[in-house]
Amino acid sequence: MSSLPQTFSQKVVALALTIPPGRVTTYGLLAVAAGGHPMLSRMITHILGKSLEVDRIPFHRIVYADGHVWLDPKYDQIRRQLYQQEGIKLDAKNKIINFDKIIYTFDD
């Protein structure tokens, strides 16, 4: 019995759930891994936020292509705690230290 093909949105959610602790990926890498164009990276947050899996998605592990993290004042403290728990260090400008060493490309 074959399963139905996944939509782009379903693939994005499924892949986001596989990002291991202590690693990060980018919006663009996630879009490409799900079968889309890097420009679809702008849709990733919207897709994940509307997912039924929203409570399980590690949003803090998806960052900008240059290694900067988005810190919303509403979730700033929580995200910083999650980064600390996972051993991810940020510099004073909210950029991941050693970004190139912890980037997750879905080929790992």
Short mmCIF file of C-alpha atoms in Angstrom, two decimals:
data_model
loop_
_atom_site.label_atom_id
_atom_site.label_comp_id
_atom_site.label_asym_id
_atom_site.label_seq_id
_atom_site.Cartn_x
_atom_site.Cartn_y
_atom_site.Cartn_z
CA MET A 1 0.00 0.00 0.00
CA SER A 2 1.52 3.32 -1.03
CA SER A 3 1.07 6.49 0.91
CA LEU A 4 -0.26 9.66 -0.65
CA PRO A 5 2.35 12.18 -1.72
CA GLN A 6 3.07 14.88 0.82
CA THR A 7 2.40 18.50 0.04
CA PHE A 8 5.15 21.08 0.40
CA SER A 9 3.64 22.20 3.72
CA GLN A 10 3.52 18.66 5.06
CA LYS A 11 7.14 18.11 4.08
CA VAL A 12 8.20 21.36 5.78
CA VAL A 13 6.55 20.30 9.04
CA ALA A 14 7.92 16.74 8.87
CA LEU A 15 11.46 17.99 8.21
CA ALA A 16 11.30 20.66 10.92
CA LEU A 17 10.52 17.94 13.44
CA THR A 18 13.76 16.13 12.50
CA ILE A 19 16.19 18.97 13.33
CA PRO A 20 18.27 17.53 16.16
CA PRO A 21 18.90 19.34 19.45
CA GLY A 22 22.05 21.44 19.36
CA ARG A 23 21.79 21.95 15.60
CA VAL A 24 20.10 24.62 13.49
CA THR A 25 18.98 24.95 9.90
CA THR A 26 17.94 27.91 7.81
CA TYR A 27 14.58 28.84 6.38
CA GLY A 28 16.03 28.42 2.87
CA LEU A 29 17.59 25.01 3.53
CA LEU A 30 14.29 23.81 4.96
CA ALA A 31 12.39 25.08 1.91
CA VAL A 32 14.80 23.33 -0.48
CA ALA A 33 14.81 20.07 1.51
CA ALA A 34 11.00 20.07 1.30
CA GLY A 35 11.24 20.26 -2.49
CA GLY A 36 10.78 23.98 -2.97
CA HIS A 37 12.81 26.94 -4.13
CA PRO A 38 14.90 28.90 -1.59
CA MET A 39 12.58 31.89 -2.14
CA LEU A 40 9.82 29.85 -0.49
CA SER A 41 11.74 30.38 2.75
CA ARG A 42 9.48 33.36 3.37
CA MET A 43 6.56 30.94 3.78
CA ILE A 44 8.21 28.64 6.33
CA THR A 45 7.17 30.48 9.50
CA HIS A 46 3.60 30.79 8.24
CA ILE A 47 3.41 27.09 7.34
CA LEU A 48 4.84 25.96 10.67
CA GLY A 49 2.68 28.36 12.68
CA LYS A 50 -0.49 26.97 11.09
CA SER A 51 0.51 23.34 11.56
CA LEU A 52 -1.34 20.97 13.86
CA GLU A 53 2.15 20.08 15.16
CA VAL A 54 2.90 23.68 16.19
CA ASP A 55 3.50 22.73 19.84
CA ARG A 56 6.18 20.21 18.84
CA ILE A 57 8.06 22.28 16.27
CA PRO A 58 11.51 23.49 17.37
CA PHE A 59 11.18 27.02 15.95
CA HIS A 60 14.38 28.09 17.69
CA ARG A 61 16.35 25.68 15.49
CA ILE A 62 15.36 27.50 12.28
CA VAL A 63 17.42 30.64 11.73
CA TYR A 64 18.41 33.17 9.08
CA ALA A 65 20.95 32.19 6.42
CA ASP A 66 23.66 34.33 8.01
CA GLY A 67 23.30 32.64 11.40
CA HIS A 68 21.25 35.35 13.08
CA VAL A 69 18.31 34.31 15.20
CA TRP A 70 14.99 36.06 15.39
CA LEU A 71 14.21 37.02 18.95
CA ASP A 72 10.72 38.33 19.57
CA PRO A 73 10.45 40.15 22.91
CA LYS A 74 7.49 37.91 23.75
CA TYR A 75 9.61 34.73 23.45
CA ASP A 76 13.13 36.13 23.92
CA GLN A 77 13.82 34.63 27.33
CA ILE A 78 12.38 31.21 26.42
CA ARG A 79 14.41 30.99 23.23
CA ARG A 80 17.60 32.03 25.00
CA GLN A 81 17.01 29.27 27.57
CA LEU A 82 16.46 26.72 24.80
CA TYR A 83 19.67 27.76 23.05
CA GLN A 84 21.57 27.53 26.33
CA GLN A 85 20.11 24.07 27.12
CA GLU A 86 21.18 22.82 23.69
CA GLY A 87 24.67 24.34 23.90
CA ILE A 88 24.02 26.90 21.16
CA LYS A 89 25.83 30.13 21.91
CA LEU A 90 24.87 33.57 20.62
CA ASP A 91 27.06 36.62 20.32
CA ALA A 92 25.99 40.11 21.40
CA LYS A 93 24.23 40.66 18.06
CA ASN A 94 22.14 37.46 18.30
CA LYS A 95 24.24 35.56 15.81
CA ILE A 96 25.10 31.93 16.43
CA ILE A 97 28.73 31.37 17.35
CA ASN A 98 30.26 28.56 15.24
CA PHE A 99 27.20 28.61 12.98
CA ASP A 100 29.05 26.71 10.24
CA LYS A 101 29.75 23.84 12.66
CA ILE A 102 26.18 23.29 13.85
CA ILE A 103 24.23 23.90 10.63
CA TYR A 104 21.92 20.99 9.78
CA THR A 105 21.43 20.42 6.04
CA PHE A 106 19.09 17.38 6.11
CA ASP A 107 21.89 15.39 4.42
CA ASP A 108 23.49 14.57 7.78
#
